[in-house]
Amino acid sequence: MTTVEERPAREANPSATAADRPIGFGRIQRKEDPRFVRGKGNYLDDIVLPGMLHGAILRSPMAHGRIVSIDTTEALAHPKVHAVITGTDLEGLNLAWAPTLSADVQAVLATDKVRFQGQEVAFVVAEDRYSARDALELIDVEYEQLDPVIDVRRALDPGAPVVRTDLEGRTDNHIFDWEAGDAAETDAVFAAADVVVKQEMVYPRVHPAPMETCGAIADYEPIDGKLTLYETTQAPHAHRTLFAMVAGIPEHKIRVISPDIGGGFGNKVGIYPGYILAVVGSIVTGKPVKWVEDRSENLMSTSFARDYIMTGEVAATRDGKILAVRTNVLADHGAFNATAQPTKYPAGFFHIFTGSYDLQAAHCKVTGVYTNKAPGGVAYACSFRVTEAVYLVERMVDVLASELGMDPVELRLKNFIKPEQFPYANKTGWEYDSGDYEPTMRLAMQIAGYEDLRREQAEKRARGELMGIGISFFTETVGAGPRKHMDIVGLGMADGAEVRVHPTGKAVVRLSVQSQGQGHETTFAQIVAEELGIPPEDIDVVHGDTDNTPFGLGTYGSRSTPVSGAAVALTSRKVRDKARLIAAAMLETRPEDLEWEKGRWFVKGDPGAGKTIAEIALGAHGTVALPEGVDGNLDAEVTYDPPNLTFPFGAYICVVDIDKGTGKVHVRRFVAVDDCGTRINPMIIEGQIHGGLADGVGMALMEFIGFDEDGNCLGGSFMDYLIPTAMEVPDWETGHTVTPSPHHPIGAKGIGESATVGSPPAVVNAVVDALAPFGLTHMDMPCTPARVWEAMQGRPTPPI
Ligand code: MCN
Ligand code: CUN
């Protein structure tokens, strides 16, 4: 791994300590790692409650079928079974259907029909996991098989089977049409343009596949009516509120605890039937009930991602000025519209398909469609469909470059939004907060040795060897709210933070966001340290427990740093302001006569006369006479509603070699230069980027969930759903630039999804570039050896 630092690294200054410059430099070790690397993490399945029972779900074997009857007699007779729950039982509790995050409903247990393979049909609660599984075999379900609709285009045909017969008056599979930009203006620019290129592309269905699958333990206490729900969730507070709404349990009687989470990547945003069933199981049996899905259940039934068919068009001048982009998208949402994104945006933040370019016009139309496939459909390090948008525009720019015979870097440089144009209003109504794209692109070229690579490629081509260089330059949209524009089922997208400084000067910060591996316990302590001068190791970070943290919408859309990070900075500043009043009282002077230096208020002009935060904390809790209106503590809290999203960006360059005999793509090099504004912890950022790049290479080359024509899922295990190992990924070469966000208190933008968003087009662009001698201008992901080989034979790539 190589890292190029744009400014001198903190490591260069050995005398500096974490306490005096906690943010932006250095490789502060992760506070959470000692427990993780020693196997002392506390994941959901590590939790064992006294008397706990175990649940298992019976799932539909077919994609579409009518339920004729369900006989649970034999399963109930199993000596270790405590309960068998069916959809009919749930109907009695008004829980057979639950609202999704997208204003649809989803069957918790199927009552009328099954609508995808793997759908939940019955729930068994038994004394152990094995007995619960055994008892599933004893349930007798009679189905009448129905014709499934798997292909999204066919789903829109007038005669297609109707998936959602439960919705009144429903005679087709159309969910929504959503548009952004100005269609007429865009058409006019296209009509007058010298050059128009068009390309259809598929972003296949993929899955976040976190290391830990989803699960829940429900512990309902009938005496006081309190429900404690341990869940693998990225958004504990939002889940608590939704459970209160759905189950009718008063919200103050629900405590959601999200323990250590073994990766989320978006998979743990939604509420799955299994969570609700664990709660029902606990209420019915009067005991705690644990439900943990296995790998196949995770891949087949929980939140997939993408599944977009996009037709992109770009209008440009002959000399390479991009004028407009337009696109039509068919979005396969599966059997229930259960996507998770702010309510107003059924296609998430797909608006950003205008990319990093200064355009005259843009228009997109997205059509959402039901099919007999598993529901879900946003999540996987995606920033709400930015992944698809970036893939579209970055692929299209390469298609245009090939049409114009222009170098793809030169074409991008020519069309970048210029630094003086920020804040930049794009043509779909978004305001990019800050950006300076060219230096980022140039740094990536410098690290890659771009000119040399092109020379090497020319030599290899002359020898008949296949080498490709792929570029992607992306702008991301992360950090949802503001809440006046963004909500999830009516809950505004804001986040709370609370900082308490203990009498001895140590502190605790409580967050509404929830880490799944991103290192929040470290980075949020660093923010407090930066603002208050308390060393990060003296700050405890509490998250993932609704009884002990302030309300907020949670971790997804890389919003923790942009929203919660801002809340923590502002809360710390509130503490600092309060500390000033107390210090003034202690020093018997006026607050305005005090000056701040990290960790200490002192008298202007008399640096010797001052009080450290620890002294002030003791004073606040001690016997000092406090000024009027100042409470005896050093605590503060803030709920932060961001004024805008943040727009990180990056330049990626991928170099591939393709084996002519087998079609195997070898990613030889990958250069990633990211700009996420102010960098809190460079080591953690690097880790986020490494992980995201592996995601991107995986999607581009191997990962996809396919279906046969009967709707059987072909990606239901890691034998079929291939994720990259260390063998498939290169040593990443990273660099960075720093363009702070003007509206964030510390200038930080999010980074958690950038590399997943930005890397797939770089890899595909490299593969297509390598195959240019065969006349290829596009290839759909995943670029598997078989598909690349077919392309080399001049044949259309086989469907996935
Ligand atoms: N960070 C930083 N400086 C910045 C920005 C971020 O030091 N300028 C740090 C943060 O403080 C945090 C980490 O980088 O420790 C990621 O921050 P951020 O970009 O705010 O993203 P979130 O913390 O909100 O994490 C969510 C994001 C998403 S949406 C997915 S999906 C994803 C991702 O994080 N899932 C992950 N990265 C993941 N990493 C791990 N290990 N596991 C997952 O499930
Ligand atoms: Cu889109 S996956 Mo992340 O936002 O949890």
Tab-separated table of N, CA and C in Angstrom, residues 5-83:
chain	number	residue	atom	x	y	z
A	5	GLU	N	0.665	11.800	0.622
A	5	GLU	CA	0.046	12.850	1.425
A	5	GLU	C	0.248	14.172	0.700
A	6	GLU	N	-0.778	14.951	0.627
A	6	GLU	CA	-0.668	16.220	-0.068
A	6	GLU	C	0.005	17.255	0.834
A	7	ARG	N	-0.117	17.081	2.118
A	7	ARG	CA	0.541	18.009	3.011
A	7	ARG	C	1.388	17.190	3.990
A	8	PRO	N	2.322	17.826	4.714
A	8	PRO	CA	3.224	17.048	5.540
A	8	PRO	C	2.454	16.207	6.558
A	9	ALA	N	2.847	14.979	6.700
A	9	ALA	CA	2.146	14.092	7.616
A	9	ALA	C	2.506	14.431	9.041
A	10	ARG	N	1.564	14.176	9.903
A	10	ARG	CA	1.807	14.418	11.317
A	10	ARG	C	2.947	13.555	11.830
A	11	GLU	N	3.067	12.336	11.228
A	11	GLU	CA	4.111	11.432	11.679
A	11	GLU	C	5.475	12.110	11.609
A	12	ALA	N	5.575	13.123	10.732
A	12	ALA	CA	6.854	13.799	10.558
A	12	ALA	C	7.217	14.612	11.803
A	13	ASN	N	6.250	14.842	12.670
A	13	ASN	CA	6.519	15.648	13.854
A	13	ASN	C	6.352	14.783	15.103
A	14	PRO	N	7.425	14.111	15.504
A	14	PRO	CA	7.280	13.143	16.590
A	14	PRO	C	6.925	13.781	17.932
A	15	SER	N	7.136	15.074	18.064
A	15	SER	CA	6.862	15.691	19.361
A	15	SER	C	5.370	15.989	19.556
A	16	ALA	N	4.638	16.012	18.449
A	16	ALA	CA	3.211	16.317	18.584
A	16	ALA	C	2.480	15.123	19.195
A	17	THR	N	1.497	15.397	20.016
A	17	THR	CA	0.746	14.298	20.636
A	17	THR	C	-0.699	14.369	20.191
A	18	ALA	N	-1.407	13.291	20.434
A	18	ALA	CA	-2.817	13.243	20.052
A	18	ALA	C	-3.599	14.359	20.720
A	19	ALA	N	-3.161	14.744	21.908
A	19	ALA	CA	-3.949	15.719	22.653
A	19	ALA	C	-3.883	17.112	22.045
A	20	ASP	N	-2.740	17.492	21.451
A	20	ASP	CA	-2.714	18.863	20.956
A	20	ASP	C	-3.226	18.989	19.518
A	21	ARG	N	-3.171	17.943	18.718
A	21	ARG	CA	-3.759	18.009	17.374
A	21	ARG	C	-4.504	16.715	17.101
A	22	PRO	N	-5.643	16.503	17.729
A	22	PRO	CA	-6.271	15.195	17.585
A	22	PRO	C	-6.863	14.918	16.212
A	23	ILE	N	-7.117	15.964	15.432
A	23	ILE	CA	-7.818	15.729	14.165
A	23	ILE	C	-6.876	15.871	12.985
A	24	GLY	N	-7.019	15.004	12.038
A	24	GLY	CA	-6.452	15.237	10.727
A	24	GLY	C	-5.086	14.659	10.485
A	25	PHE	N	-4.331	14.445	11.495
A	25	PHE	CA	-2.996	13.925	11.288
A	25	PHE	C	-2.849	12.630	12.060
A	26	GLY	N	-1.804	11.931	11.741
A	26	GLY	CA	-1.437	10.822	12.601
A	26	GLY	C	-2.305	9.605	12.421
A	27	ARG	N	-1.888	8.564	13.068
A	27	ARG	CA	-2.578	7.291	12.931
A	27	ARG	C	-3.033	6.862	14.315
A	28	ILE	N	-3.960	7.649	14.884
A	28	ILE	CA	-4.461	7.306	16.209
A	28	ILE	C	-5.126	5.932	16.119
A	29	GLN	N	-4.649	5.020	16.945
A	29	GLN	CA	-5.148	3.648	16.902
A	29	GLN	C	-6.621	3.607	17.294
A	30	ARG	N	-7.343	2.628	16.758
A	30	ARG	CA	-8.771	2.535	17.056
A	30	ARG	C	-8.991	2.024	18.470
A	31	LYS	N	-9.804	2.796	19.207
A	31	LYS	CA	-10.077	2.435	20.602
A	31	LYS	C	-10.827	1.103	20.712
A	32	GLU	N	-11.607	0.771	19.676
A	32	GLU	CA	-12.415	-0.442	19.763
A	32	GLU	C	-11.640	-1.710	19.414
A	33	ASP	N	-10.469	-1.539	18.803
A	33	ASP	CA	-9.804	-2.736	18.285
A	33	ASP	C	-9.297	-3.724	19.333
A	34	PRO	N	-8.818	-3.266	20.496
A	34	PRO	CA	-8.364	-4.272	21.465
A	34	PRO	C	-9.432	-5.339	21.738
A	35	ARG	N	-10.708	-4.923	21.828
A	35	ARG	CA	-11.702	-5.975	22.101
A	35	ARG	C	-11.998	-6.791	20.838
A	36	PHE	N	-11.957	-6.143	19.688
A	36	PHE	CA	-12.257	-6.902	18.467
A	36	PHE	C	-11.154	-7.921	18.156
A	37	VAL	N	-9.902	-7.485	18.234
A	37	VAL	CA	-8.844	-8.413	17.819
A	37	VAL	C	-8.623	-9.519	18.855
A	38	ARG	N	-9.128	-9.313	20.050
A	38	ARG	CA	-9.002	-10.388	21.056
A	38	ARG	C	-10.256	-11.248	21.151
A	39	GLY	N	-11.159	-11.063	20.201
A	39	GLY	CA	-12.373	-11.888	20.230
A	39	GLY	C	-13.307	-11.524	21.368
A	40	LYS	N	-13.199	-10.295	21.864
A	40	LYS	CA	-14.033	-9.887	22.998
A	40	LYS	C	-15.176	-8.967	22.577
A	41	GLY	N	-15.425	-8.886	21.288
A	41	GLY	CA	-16.571	-8.100	20.822
A	41	GLY	C	-17.853	-8.733	21.335
A	42	ASN	N	-18.913	-7.939	21.348
A	42	ASN	CA	-20.189	-8.449	21.835
A	42	ASN	C	-21.207	-8.340	20.705
A	43	TYR	N	-21.194	-9.336	19.826
A	43	TYR	CA	-22.096	-9.331	18.681
A	43	TYR	C	-23.433	-9.952	19.086
A	44	LEU	N	-24.415	-9.808	18.216
A	44	LEU	CA	-25.749	-10.243	18.606
A	44	LEU	C	-25.778	-11.693	19.076
A	45	ASP	N	-25.099	-12.553	18.316
A	45	ASP	CA	-25.192	-13.977	18.671
A	45	ASP	C	-24.383	-14.310	19.923
A	46	ASP	N	-23.565	-13.368	20.410
A	46	ASP	CA	-22.851	-13.594	21.675
A	46	ASP	C	-23.773	-13.414	22.867
A	47	ILE	N	-24.900	-12.761	22.648
A	47	ILE	CA	-25.773	-12.433	23.778
A	47	ILE	C	-26.659	-13.628	24.111
A	48	VAL	N	-26.607	-14.035	25.369
A	48	VAL	CA	-27.421	-15.164	25.827
A	48	VAL	C	-28.210	-14.676	27.041
A	49	LEU	N	-29.517	-14.749	26.968
A	49	LEU	CA	-30.338	-14.319	28.101
A	49	LEU	C	-30.906	-15.552	28.810
A	50	PRO	N	-31.145	-15.454	30.103
A	50	PRO	CA	-31.678	-16.603	30.832
A	50	PRO	C	-33.014	-17.061	30.230
A	51	GLY	N	-33.139	-18.354	30.007
A	51	GLY	CA	-34.401	-18.922	29.514
A	51	GLY	C	-34.683	-18.624	28.052
A	52	MET	N	-33.658	-18.188	27.327
A	52	MET	CA	-33.877	-17.726	25.951
A	52	MET	C	-34.277	-18.875	25.004
A	53	LEU	N	-35.269	-18.614	24.162
A	53	LEU	CA	-35.676	-19.569	23.127
A	53	LEU	C	-35.133	-19.112	21.781
A	54	HIS	N	-35.294	-19.988	20.780
A	54	HIS	CA	-34.709	-19.689	19.466
A	54	HIS	C	-35.753	-19.801	18.365
A	55	GLY	N	-35.732	-18.849	17.476
A	55	GLY	CA	-36.710	-18.834	16.387
A	55	GLY	C	-36.080	-19.228	15.063
A	56	ALA	N	-36.905	-19.790	14.187
A	56	ALA	CA	-36.461	-20.080	12.816
A	56	ALA	C	-37.630	-19.816	11.880
A	57	ILE	N	-37.279	-19.407	10.672
A	57	ILE	CA	-38.327	-19.004	9.720
A	57	ILE	C	-38.471	-20.035	8.606
A	58	LEU	N	-39.709	-20.445	8.352
A	58	LEU	CA	-39.999	-21.261	7.175
A	58	LEU	C	-40.182	-20.309	6.003
A	59	ARG	N	-39.500	-20.622	4.913
A	59	ARG	CA	-39.509	-19.692	3.779
A	59	ARG	C	-40.097	-20.351	2.528
A	60	SER	N	-40.580	-19.496	1.665
A	60	SER	CA	-41.215	-19.997	0.452
A	60	SER	C	-40.185	-20.651	-0.473
A	61	PRO	N	-40.512	-21.854	-0.985
A	61	PRO	CA	-39.593	-22.489	-1.935
A	61	PRO	C	-39.740	-21.924	-3.347
A	62	MET	N	-40.806	-21.198	-3.593
A	62	MET	CA	-41.061	-20.728	-4.964
A	62	MET	C	-41.225	-19.212	-4.995
A	63	ALA	N	-41.124	-18.662	-6.217
A	63	ALA	CA	-41.155	-17.210	-6.352
A	63	ALA	C	-42.569	-16.648	-6.313
A	64	HIS	N	-43.534	-17.447	-6.735
A	64	HIS	CA	-44.913	-16.937	-6.813
A	64	HIS	C	-45.876	-18.096	-6.600
A	65	GLY	N	-46.705	-18.009	-5.621
A	65	GLY	CA	-47.652	-19.094	-5.399
A	65	GLY	C	-48.745	-18.675	-4.442
A	66	ARG	N	-49.905	-19.321	-4.611
A	66	ARG	CA	-51.008	-19.047	-3.691
A	66	ARG	C	-50.914	-20.037	-2.531
A	67	ILE	N	-51.109	-19.526	-1.329
A	67	ILE	CA	-51.085	-20.426	-0.180
A	67	ILE	C	-52.465	-21.041	-0.037
A	68	VAL	N	-52.519	-22.362	-0.191
A	68	VAL	CA	-53.809	-23.047	-0.084
A	68	VAL	C	-54.071	-23.378	1.387
A	69	SER	N	-53.065	-23.936	2.047
A	69	SER	CA	-53.254	-24.268	3.465
A	69	SER	C	-51.907	-24.400	4.159
A	70	ILE	N	-51.903	-24.190	5.455
A	70	ILE	CA	-50.696	-24.397	6.266
A	70	ILE	C	-51.103	-25.250	7.454
A	71	ASP	N	-50.458	-26.398	7.586
A	71	ASP	CA	-50.776	-27.277	8.715
A	71	ASP	C	-49.570	-27.313	9.664
A	72	THR	N	-49.781	-26.834	10.884
A	72	THR	CA	-48.661	-26.740	11.828
A	72	THR	C	-48.750	-27.801	12.937
A	73	THR	N	-49.731	-28.723	12.812
A	73	THR	CA	-49.986	-29.673	13.905
A	73	THR	C	-48.728	-30.444	14.310
A	74	GLU	N	-48.058	-31.006	13.314
A	74	GLU	CA	-46.901	-31.852	13.639
A	74	GLU	C	-45.765	-31.057	14.263
A	75	ALA	N	-45.562	-29.857	13.733
A	75	ALA	CA	-44.487	-29.013	14.280
A	75	ALA	C	-44.782	-28.664	15.734
A	76	LEU	N	-46.034	-28.362	16.003
A	76	LEU	CA	-46.419	-28.010	17.377
A	76	LEU	C	-46.248	-29.190	18.337
A	77	ALA	N	-46.327	-30.387	17.773
A	77	ALA	CA	-46.211	-31.579	18.614
A	77	ALA	C	-44.751	-31.892	18.952
A	78	HIS	N	-43.823	-31.250	18.268
A	78	HIS	CA	-42.386	-31.469	18.536
A	78	HIS	C	-42.113	-31.113	20.005
A	79	PRO	N	-41.442	-32.001	20.740
A	79	PRO	CA	-41.329	-31.784	22.194
A	79	PRO	C	-40.597	-30.495	22.575
A	80	LYS	N	-39.768	-29.993	21.692
A	80	LYS	CA	-39.003	-28.799	22.085
A	80	LYS	C	-39.577	-27.510	21.506
A	81	VAL	N	-40.699	-27.632	20.823
A	81	VAL	CA	-41.286	-26.434	20.198
A	81	VAL	C	-42.242	-25.741	21.173
A	82	HIS	N	-42.077	-24.442	21.297
A	82	HIS	CA	-42.958	-23.676	22.184
A	82	HIS	C	-44.069	-22.956	21.434
A	83	ALA	N	-43.807	-22.586	20.188
A	83	ALA	CA	-44.846	-21.889	19.426
A	83	ALA	C	-44.571	-22.008	17.936
